[in-house]
GROMACS .gro file of C-alpha atoms in nm:
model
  313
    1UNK     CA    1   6.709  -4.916 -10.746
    2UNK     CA    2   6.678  -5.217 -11.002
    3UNK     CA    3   6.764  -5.555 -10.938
    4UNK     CA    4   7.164  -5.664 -10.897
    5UNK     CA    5   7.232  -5.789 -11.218
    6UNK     CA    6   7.363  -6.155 -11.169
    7UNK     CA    7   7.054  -6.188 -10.883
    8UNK     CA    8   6.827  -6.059 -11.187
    9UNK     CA    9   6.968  -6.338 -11.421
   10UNK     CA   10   6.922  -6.630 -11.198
   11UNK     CA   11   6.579  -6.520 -11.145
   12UNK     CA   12   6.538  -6.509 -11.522
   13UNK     CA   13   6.661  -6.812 -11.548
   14UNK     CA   14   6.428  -7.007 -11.281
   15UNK     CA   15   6.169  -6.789 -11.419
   16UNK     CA   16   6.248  -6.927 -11.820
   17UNK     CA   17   6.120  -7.276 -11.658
   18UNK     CA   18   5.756  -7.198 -11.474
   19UNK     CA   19   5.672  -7.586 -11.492
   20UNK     CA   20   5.986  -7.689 -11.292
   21UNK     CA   21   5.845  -7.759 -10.938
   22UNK     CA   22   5.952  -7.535 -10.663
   23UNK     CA   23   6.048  -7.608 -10.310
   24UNK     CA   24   5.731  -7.537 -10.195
   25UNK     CA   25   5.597  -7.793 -10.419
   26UNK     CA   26   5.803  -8.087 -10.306
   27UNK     CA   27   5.816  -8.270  -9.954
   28UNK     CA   28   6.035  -8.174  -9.734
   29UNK     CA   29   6.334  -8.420  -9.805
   30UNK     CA   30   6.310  -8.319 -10.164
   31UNK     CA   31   6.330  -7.967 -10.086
   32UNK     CA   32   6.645  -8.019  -9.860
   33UNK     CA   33   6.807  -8.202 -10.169
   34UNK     CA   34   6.724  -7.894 -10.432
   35UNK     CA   35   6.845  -7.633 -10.163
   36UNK     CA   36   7.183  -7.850 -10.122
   37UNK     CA   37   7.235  -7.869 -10.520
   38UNK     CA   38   7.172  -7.515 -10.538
   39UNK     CA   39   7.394  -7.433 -10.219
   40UNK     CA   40   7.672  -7.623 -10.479
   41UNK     CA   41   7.605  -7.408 -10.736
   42UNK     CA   42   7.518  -7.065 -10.541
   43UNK     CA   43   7.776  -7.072 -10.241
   44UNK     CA   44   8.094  -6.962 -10.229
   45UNK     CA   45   8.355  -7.244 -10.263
   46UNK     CA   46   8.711  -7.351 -10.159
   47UNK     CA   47   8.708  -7.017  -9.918
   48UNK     CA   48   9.051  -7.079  -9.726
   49UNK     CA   49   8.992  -7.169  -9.345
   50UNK     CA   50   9.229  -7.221  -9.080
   51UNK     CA   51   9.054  -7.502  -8.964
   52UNK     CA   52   8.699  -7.716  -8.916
   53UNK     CA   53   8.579  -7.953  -8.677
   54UNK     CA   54   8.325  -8.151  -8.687
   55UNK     CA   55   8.118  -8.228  -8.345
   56UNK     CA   56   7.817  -8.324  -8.198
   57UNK     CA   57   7.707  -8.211  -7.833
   58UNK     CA   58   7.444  -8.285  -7.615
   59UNK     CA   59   7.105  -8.139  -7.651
   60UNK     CA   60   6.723  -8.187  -7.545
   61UNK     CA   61   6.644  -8.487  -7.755
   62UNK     CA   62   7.001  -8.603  -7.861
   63UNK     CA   63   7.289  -8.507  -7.989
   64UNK     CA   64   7.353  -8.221  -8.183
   65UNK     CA   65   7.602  -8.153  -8.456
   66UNK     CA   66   7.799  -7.858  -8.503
   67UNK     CA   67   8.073  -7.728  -8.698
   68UNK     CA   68   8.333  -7.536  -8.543
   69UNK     CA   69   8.545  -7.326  -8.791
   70UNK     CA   70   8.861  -7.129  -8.688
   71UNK     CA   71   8.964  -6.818  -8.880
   72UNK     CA   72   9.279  -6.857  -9.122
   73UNK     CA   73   9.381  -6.556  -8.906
   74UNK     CA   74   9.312  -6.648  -8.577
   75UNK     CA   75   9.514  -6.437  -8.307
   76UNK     CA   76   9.606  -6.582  -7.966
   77UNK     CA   77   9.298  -6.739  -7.698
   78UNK     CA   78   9.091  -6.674  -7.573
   79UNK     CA   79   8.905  -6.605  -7.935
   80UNK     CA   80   8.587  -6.418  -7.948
   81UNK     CA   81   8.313  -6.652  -8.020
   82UNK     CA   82   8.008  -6.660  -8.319
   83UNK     CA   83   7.698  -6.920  -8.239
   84UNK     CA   84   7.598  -6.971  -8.619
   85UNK     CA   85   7.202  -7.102  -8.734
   86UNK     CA   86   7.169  -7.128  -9.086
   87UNK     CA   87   6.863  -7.051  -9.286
   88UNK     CA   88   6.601  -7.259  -9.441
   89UNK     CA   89   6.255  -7.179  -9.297
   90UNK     CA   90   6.321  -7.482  -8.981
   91UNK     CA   91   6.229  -7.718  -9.278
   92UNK     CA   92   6.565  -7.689  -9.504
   93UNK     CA   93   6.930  -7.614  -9.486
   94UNK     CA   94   7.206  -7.771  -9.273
   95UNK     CA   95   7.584  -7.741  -9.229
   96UNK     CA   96   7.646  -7.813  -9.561
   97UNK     CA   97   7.454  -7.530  -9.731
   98UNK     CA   98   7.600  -7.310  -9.583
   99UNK     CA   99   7.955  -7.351  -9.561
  100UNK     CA  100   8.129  -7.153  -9.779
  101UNK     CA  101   7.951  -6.855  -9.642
  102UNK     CA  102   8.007  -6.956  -9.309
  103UNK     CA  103   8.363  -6.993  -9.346
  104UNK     CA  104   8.413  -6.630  -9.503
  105UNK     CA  105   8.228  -6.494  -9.199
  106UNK     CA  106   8.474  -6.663  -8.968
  107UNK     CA  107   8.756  -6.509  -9.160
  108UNK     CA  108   8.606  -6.169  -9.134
  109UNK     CA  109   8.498  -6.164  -8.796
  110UNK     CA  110   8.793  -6.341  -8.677
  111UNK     CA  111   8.580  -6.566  -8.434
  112UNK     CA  112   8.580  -6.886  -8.369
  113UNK     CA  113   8.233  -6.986  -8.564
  114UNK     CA  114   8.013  -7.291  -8.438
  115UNK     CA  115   7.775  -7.310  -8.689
  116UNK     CA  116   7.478  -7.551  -8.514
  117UNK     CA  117   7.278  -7.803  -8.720
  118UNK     CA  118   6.948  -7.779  -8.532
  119UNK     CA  119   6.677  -8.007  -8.552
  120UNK     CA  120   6.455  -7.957  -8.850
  121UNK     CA  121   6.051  -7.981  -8.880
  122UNK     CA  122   5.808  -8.140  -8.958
  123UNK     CA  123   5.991  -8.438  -8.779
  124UNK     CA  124   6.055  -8.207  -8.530
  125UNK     CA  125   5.812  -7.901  -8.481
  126UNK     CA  126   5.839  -7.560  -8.270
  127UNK     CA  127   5.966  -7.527  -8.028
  128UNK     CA  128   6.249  -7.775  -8.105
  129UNK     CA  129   6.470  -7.548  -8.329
  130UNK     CA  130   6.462  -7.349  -8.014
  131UNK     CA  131   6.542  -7.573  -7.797
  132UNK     CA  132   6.852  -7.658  -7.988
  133UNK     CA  133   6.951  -7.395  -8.101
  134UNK     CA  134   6.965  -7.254  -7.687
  135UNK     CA  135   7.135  -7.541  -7.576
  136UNK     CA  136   7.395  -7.520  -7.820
  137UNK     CA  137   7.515  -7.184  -7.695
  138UNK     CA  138   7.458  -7.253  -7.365
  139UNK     CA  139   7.695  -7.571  -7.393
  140UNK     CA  140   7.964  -7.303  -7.600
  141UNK     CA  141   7.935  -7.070  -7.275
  142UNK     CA  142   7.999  -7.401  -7.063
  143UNK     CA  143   8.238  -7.501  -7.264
  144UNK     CA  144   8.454  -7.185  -7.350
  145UNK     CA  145   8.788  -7.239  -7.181
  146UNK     CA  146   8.820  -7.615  -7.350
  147UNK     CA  147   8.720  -7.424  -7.682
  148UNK     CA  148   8.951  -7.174  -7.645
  149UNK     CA  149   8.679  -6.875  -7.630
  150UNK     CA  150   8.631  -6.627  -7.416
  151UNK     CA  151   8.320  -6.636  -7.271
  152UNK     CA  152   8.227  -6.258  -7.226
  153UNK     CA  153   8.279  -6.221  -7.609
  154UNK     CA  154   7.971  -6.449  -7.721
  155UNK     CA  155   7.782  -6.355  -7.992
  156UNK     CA  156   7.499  -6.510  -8.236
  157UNK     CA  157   7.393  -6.496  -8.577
  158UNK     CA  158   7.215  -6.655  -8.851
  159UNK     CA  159   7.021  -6.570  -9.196
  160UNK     CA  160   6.655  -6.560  -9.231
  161UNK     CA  161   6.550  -6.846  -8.980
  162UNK     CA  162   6.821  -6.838  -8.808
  163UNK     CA  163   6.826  -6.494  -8.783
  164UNK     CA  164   6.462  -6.565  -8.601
  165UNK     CA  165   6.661  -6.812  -8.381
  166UNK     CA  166   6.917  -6.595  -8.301
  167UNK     CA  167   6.684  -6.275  -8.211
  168UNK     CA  168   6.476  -6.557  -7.992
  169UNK     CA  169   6.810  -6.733  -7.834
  170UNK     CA  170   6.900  -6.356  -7.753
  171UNK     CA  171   6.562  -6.337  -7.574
  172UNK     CA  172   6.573  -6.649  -7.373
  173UNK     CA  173   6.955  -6.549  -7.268
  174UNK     CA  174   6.848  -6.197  -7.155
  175UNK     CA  175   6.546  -6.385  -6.932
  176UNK     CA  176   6.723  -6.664  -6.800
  177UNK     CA  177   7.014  -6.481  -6.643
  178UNK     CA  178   7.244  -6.609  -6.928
  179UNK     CA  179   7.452  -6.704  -7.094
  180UNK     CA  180   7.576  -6.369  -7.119
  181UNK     CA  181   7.522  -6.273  -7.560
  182UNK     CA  182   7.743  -5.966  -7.649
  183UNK     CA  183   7.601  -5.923  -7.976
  184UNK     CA  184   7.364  -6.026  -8.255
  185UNK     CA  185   7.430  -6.060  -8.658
  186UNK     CA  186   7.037  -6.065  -8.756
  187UNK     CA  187   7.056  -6.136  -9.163
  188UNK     CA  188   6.735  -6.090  -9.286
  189UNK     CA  189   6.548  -6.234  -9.027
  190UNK     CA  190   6.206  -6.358  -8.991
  191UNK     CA  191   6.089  -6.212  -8.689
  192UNK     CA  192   5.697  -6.220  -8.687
  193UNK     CA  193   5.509  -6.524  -8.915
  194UNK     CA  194   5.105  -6.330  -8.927
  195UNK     CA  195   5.288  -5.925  -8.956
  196UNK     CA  196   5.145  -5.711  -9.244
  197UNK     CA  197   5.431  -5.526  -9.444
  198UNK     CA  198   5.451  -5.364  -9.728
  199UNK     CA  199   5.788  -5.593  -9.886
  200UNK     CA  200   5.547  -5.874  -9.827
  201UNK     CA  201   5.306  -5.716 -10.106
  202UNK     CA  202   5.541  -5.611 -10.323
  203UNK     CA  203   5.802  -5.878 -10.314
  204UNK     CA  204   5.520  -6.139 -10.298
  205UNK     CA  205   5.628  -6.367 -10.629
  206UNK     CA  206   5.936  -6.368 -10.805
  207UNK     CA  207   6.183  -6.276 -10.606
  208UNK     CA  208   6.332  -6.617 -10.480
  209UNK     CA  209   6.160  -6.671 -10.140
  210UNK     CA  210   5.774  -6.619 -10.206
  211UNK     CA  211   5.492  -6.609 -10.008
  212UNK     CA  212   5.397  -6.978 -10.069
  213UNK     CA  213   5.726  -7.073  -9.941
  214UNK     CA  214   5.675  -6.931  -9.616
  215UNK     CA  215   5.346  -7.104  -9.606
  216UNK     CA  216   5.497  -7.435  -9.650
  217UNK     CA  217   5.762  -7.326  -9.441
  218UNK     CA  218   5.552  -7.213  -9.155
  219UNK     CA  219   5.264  -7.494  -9.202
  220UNK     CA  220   5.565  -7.777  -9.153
  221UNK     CA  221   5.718  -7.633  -8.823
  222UNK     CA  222   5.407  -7.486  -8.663
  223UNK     CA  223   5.166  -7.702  -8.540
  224UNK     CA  224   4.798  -7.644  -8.555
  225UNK     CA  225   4.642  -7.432  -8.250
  226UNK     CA  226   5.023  -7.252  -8.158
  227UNK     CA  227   4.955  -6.956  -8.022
  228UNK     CA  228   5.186  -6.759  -8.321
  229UNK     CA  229   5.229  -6.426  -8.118
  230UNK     CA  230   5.436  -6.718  -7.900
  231UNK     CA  231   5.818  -6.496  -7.914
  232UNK     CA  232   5.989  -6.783  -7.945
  233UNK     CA  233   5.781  -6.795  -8.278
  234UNK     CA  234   5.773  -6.402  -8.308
  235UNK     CA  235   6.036  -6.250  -8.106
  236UNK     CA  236   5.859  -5.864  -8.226
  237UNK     CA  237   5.595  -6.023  -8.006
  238UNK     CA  238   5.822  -5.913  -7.689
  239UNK     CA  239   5.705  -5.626  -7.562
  240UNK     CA  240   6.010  -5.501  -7.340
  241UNK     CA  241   6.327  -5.563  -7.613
  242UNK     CA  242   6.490  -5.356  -7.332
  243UNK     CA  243   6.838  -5.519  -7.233
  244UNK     CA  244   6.926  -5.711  -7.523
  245UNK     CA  245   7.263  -5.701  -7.691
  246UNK     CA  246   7.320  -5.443  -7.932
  247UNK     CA  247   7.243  -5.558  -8.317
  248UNK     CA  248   7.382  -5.547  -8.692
  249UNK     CA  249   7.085  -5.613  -8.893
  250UNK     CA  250   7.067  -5.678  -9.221
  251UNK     CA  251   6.823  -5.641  -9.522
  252UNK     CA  252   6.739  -5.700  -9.866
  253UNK     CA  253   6.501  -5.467 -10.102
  254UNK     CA  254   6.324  -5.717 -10.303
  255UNK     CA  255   6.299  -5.948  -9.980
  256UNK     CA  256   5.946  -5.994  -9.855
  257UNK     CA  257   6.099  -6.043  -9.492
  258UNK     CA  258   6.278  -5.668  -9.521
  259UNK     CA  259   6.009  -5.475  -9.348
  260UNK     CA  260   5.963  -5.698  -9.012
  261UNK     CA  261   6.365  -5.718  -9.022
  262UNK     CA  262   6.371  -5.321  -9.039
  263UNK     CA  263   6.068  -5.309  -8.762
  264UNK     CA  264   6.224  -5.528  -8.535
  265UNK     CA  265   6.558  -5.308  -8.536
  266UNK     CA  266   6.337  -5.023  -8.448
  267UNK     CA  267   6.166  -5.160  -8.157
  268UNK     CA  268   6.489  -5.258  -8.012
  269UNK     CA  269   6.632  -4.956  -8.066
  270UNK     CA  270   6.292  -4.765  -7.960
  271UNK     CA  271   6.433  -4.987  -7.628
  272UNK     CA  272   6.727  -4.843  -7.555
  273UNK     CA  273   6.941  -5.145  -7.784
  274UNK     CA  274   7.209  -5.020  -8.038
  275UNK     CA  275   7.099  -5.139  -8.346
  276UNK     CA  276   7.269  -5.077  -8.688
  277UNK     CA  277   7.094  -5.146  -8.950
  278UNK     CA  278   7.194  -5.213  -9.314
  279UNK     CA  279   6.908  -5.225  -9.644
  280UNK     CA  280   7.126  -5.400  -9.952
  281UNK     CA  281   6.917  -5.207 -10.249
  282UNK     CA  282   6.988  -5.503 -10.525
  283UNK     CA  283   6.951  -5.783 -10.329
  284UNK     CA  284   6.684  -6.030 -10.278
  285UNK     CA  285   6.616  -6.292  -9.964
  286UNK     CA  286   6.915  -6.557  -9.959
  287UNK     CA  287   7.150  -6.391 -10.119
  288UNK     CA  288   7.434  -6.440  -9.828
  289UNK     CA  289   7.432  -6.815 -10.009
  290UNK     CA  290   7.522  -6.696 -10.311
  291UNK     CA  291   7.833  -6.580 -10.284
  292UNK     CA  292   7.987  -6.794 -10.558
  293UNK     CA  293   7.757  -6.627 -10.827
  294UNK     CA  294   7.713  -6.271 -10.730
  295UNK     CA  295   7.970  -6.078 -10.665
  296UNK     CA  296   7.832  -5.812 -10.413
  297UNK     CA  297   7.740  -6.089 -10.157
  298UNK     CA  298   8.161  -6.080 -10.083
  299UNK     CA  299   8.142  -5.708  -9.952
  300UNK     CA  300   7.834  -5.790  -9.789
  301UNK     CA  301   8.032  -6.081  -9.549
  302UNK     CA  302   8.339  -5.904  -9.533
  303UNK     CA  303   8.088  -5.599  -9.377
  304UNK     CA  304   7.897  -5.792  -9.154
  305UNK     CA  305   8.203  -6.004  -9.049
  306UNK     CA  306   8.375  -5.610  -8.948
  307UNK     CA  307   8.077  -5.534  -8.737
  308UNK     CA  308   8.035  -5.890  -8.529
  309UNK     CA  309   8.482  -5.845  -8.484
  310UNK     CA  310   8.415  -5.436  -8.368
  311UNK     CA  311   8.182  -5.540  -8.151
  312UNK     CA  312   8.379  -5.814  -7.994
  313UNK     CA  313   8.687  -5.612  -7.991
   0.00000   0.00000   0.00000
């Protein structure tokens, strides 16, 4: 199946320009300021909420901010609960970027979403993403009465790298006797940095996220001489997936990540884990950002959002 056509026409468009520089191409500040202008042009805007909090909670090295968004829908507490990492390769993204996607997941999940603005490398390598990005739900589990969430109704989610954090977080939970996760929303995640797959051939250049990307992405938040089958790295590293909540996982064709999401599904359902797991044909890596632009990204929330609030149900 060929390309969706408004993803096909902002690739034409970045493509019309080959001298522009890329985000690979710039340090890392200056690629956290092009993915924020493009998160104002890509993301979906002005989505109705019924309400956002800013916050900051403890964590392992300091404070850490979140943003807690309640549905414009929100039935009566205790309200199931979504633990949100946003995407970026650990180097890029934050709460800002992705907002207006965020907010029209709360809406169609119905949970109270806390979105968590982890700490980002190279100022702060692996495992520190990790270390975040488990505190913060283990503070939401702590915290869950004062929040108004009920606490066996947990679940976590994220896109690309934070769909690694949230398959690792799910991990650590699992091995550490809590806090108890219900579910996991894995959007195109990374799951294993040195894995040989086909859509990393074939969706190699052109196609938004590229290979060099992940290079620069990997080379800023892994330090020299990690061990990289390390699953808090590589959570398909695990070799008993056996336990872990059950999954909605979700892919992209002309995504160079779509074959390790796809595997990792597989394993954990090879373990006994219900795992669902959804290939968008058109669609390329990031497109959950780009709501404001292409209209099939909408249908793709509103579905995800249905399976995080049947899950919780």
């Amino acid at each position: 199946m060929a390309l969706d056509p408004q993803v096909a026409a902002i690739l034409q468009q970045s493509a019309a320009n080959p001298d522009a520089p890329t985000i690979a191409d710039l340090p890392p500040e200056g690629g956290r300021a092009m993915y924020r202008a493009m998160s104002e042009m890509f993301d979906l805007q002005d989505v109705p909420i019924g309400k956002i909090e800013d916050r900051k909670i403890p964590g392992p090295a300091g404070e850490i901010p979140i943003r807690v968004y309640t549905p414009v829908a929100a039935g009566a507490t205790p309200l199931p609960c979504l633990v949100f990492y946003h995407g970026g390769g650990f180097v890029i993204g934050d709460l800002e970027t992705h907002d207006g996607a965020c907010r029209a997941l709360c809406n169609a999940s119905g949970c109270l979403l806390i979105a968590v603005d982890y700490r980002l490398a190279p100022e702060h390598v692996f495992p520190a993403a990790v270390e975040d990005s488990f505190a913060a739900l283990q503070w939401v589990a702590e915290h869950a009465a004062g929040l108004g969430v009920d606490p066996n109704r947990i679940a976590v989610g994220g896109d690309s790298a934070g769909g690694n954090l949230s398959a690792v977080v799910s991990q650590l939970a699992r091995d550490n006797d809590g806090p108890a996760v219900a579910f996991q929303l894995l959007i195109y995640p990374a799951t294993d940095a040195d894995v040989d797959t086909p859509s990393k051939k074939e969706n190699a250049e052109g196609y938004f996220l590229e290979q060099k990307t992940m290079d620069f992405f990997y080379g800023n938040y892994v330090p020299a001489g990690t061990d990289r089958t390390d699953p808090r790295l590589a959570p398909m590293q695990t070799a008993d997936l056996s336990g872990l909540p059950p999954a909605y996982i979700v892919t992209a064709q002309f995504d160079p990540l779509r074959d390790e999401g796809r595997m990792y599904g597989e394993k954990m359902r090879a373990a006994g884990v219900p795992v669902e797991i959804v290939n968008y044909e058109t669609m390329i890596h990031g497109f959950l950002t780009m709501g404001g632009i292409v209209d099939a990204v909408k249908p793709a929330i509103e579905a995800a959002g249905k399976a995080v609030k049947k899950a919780l149900s």
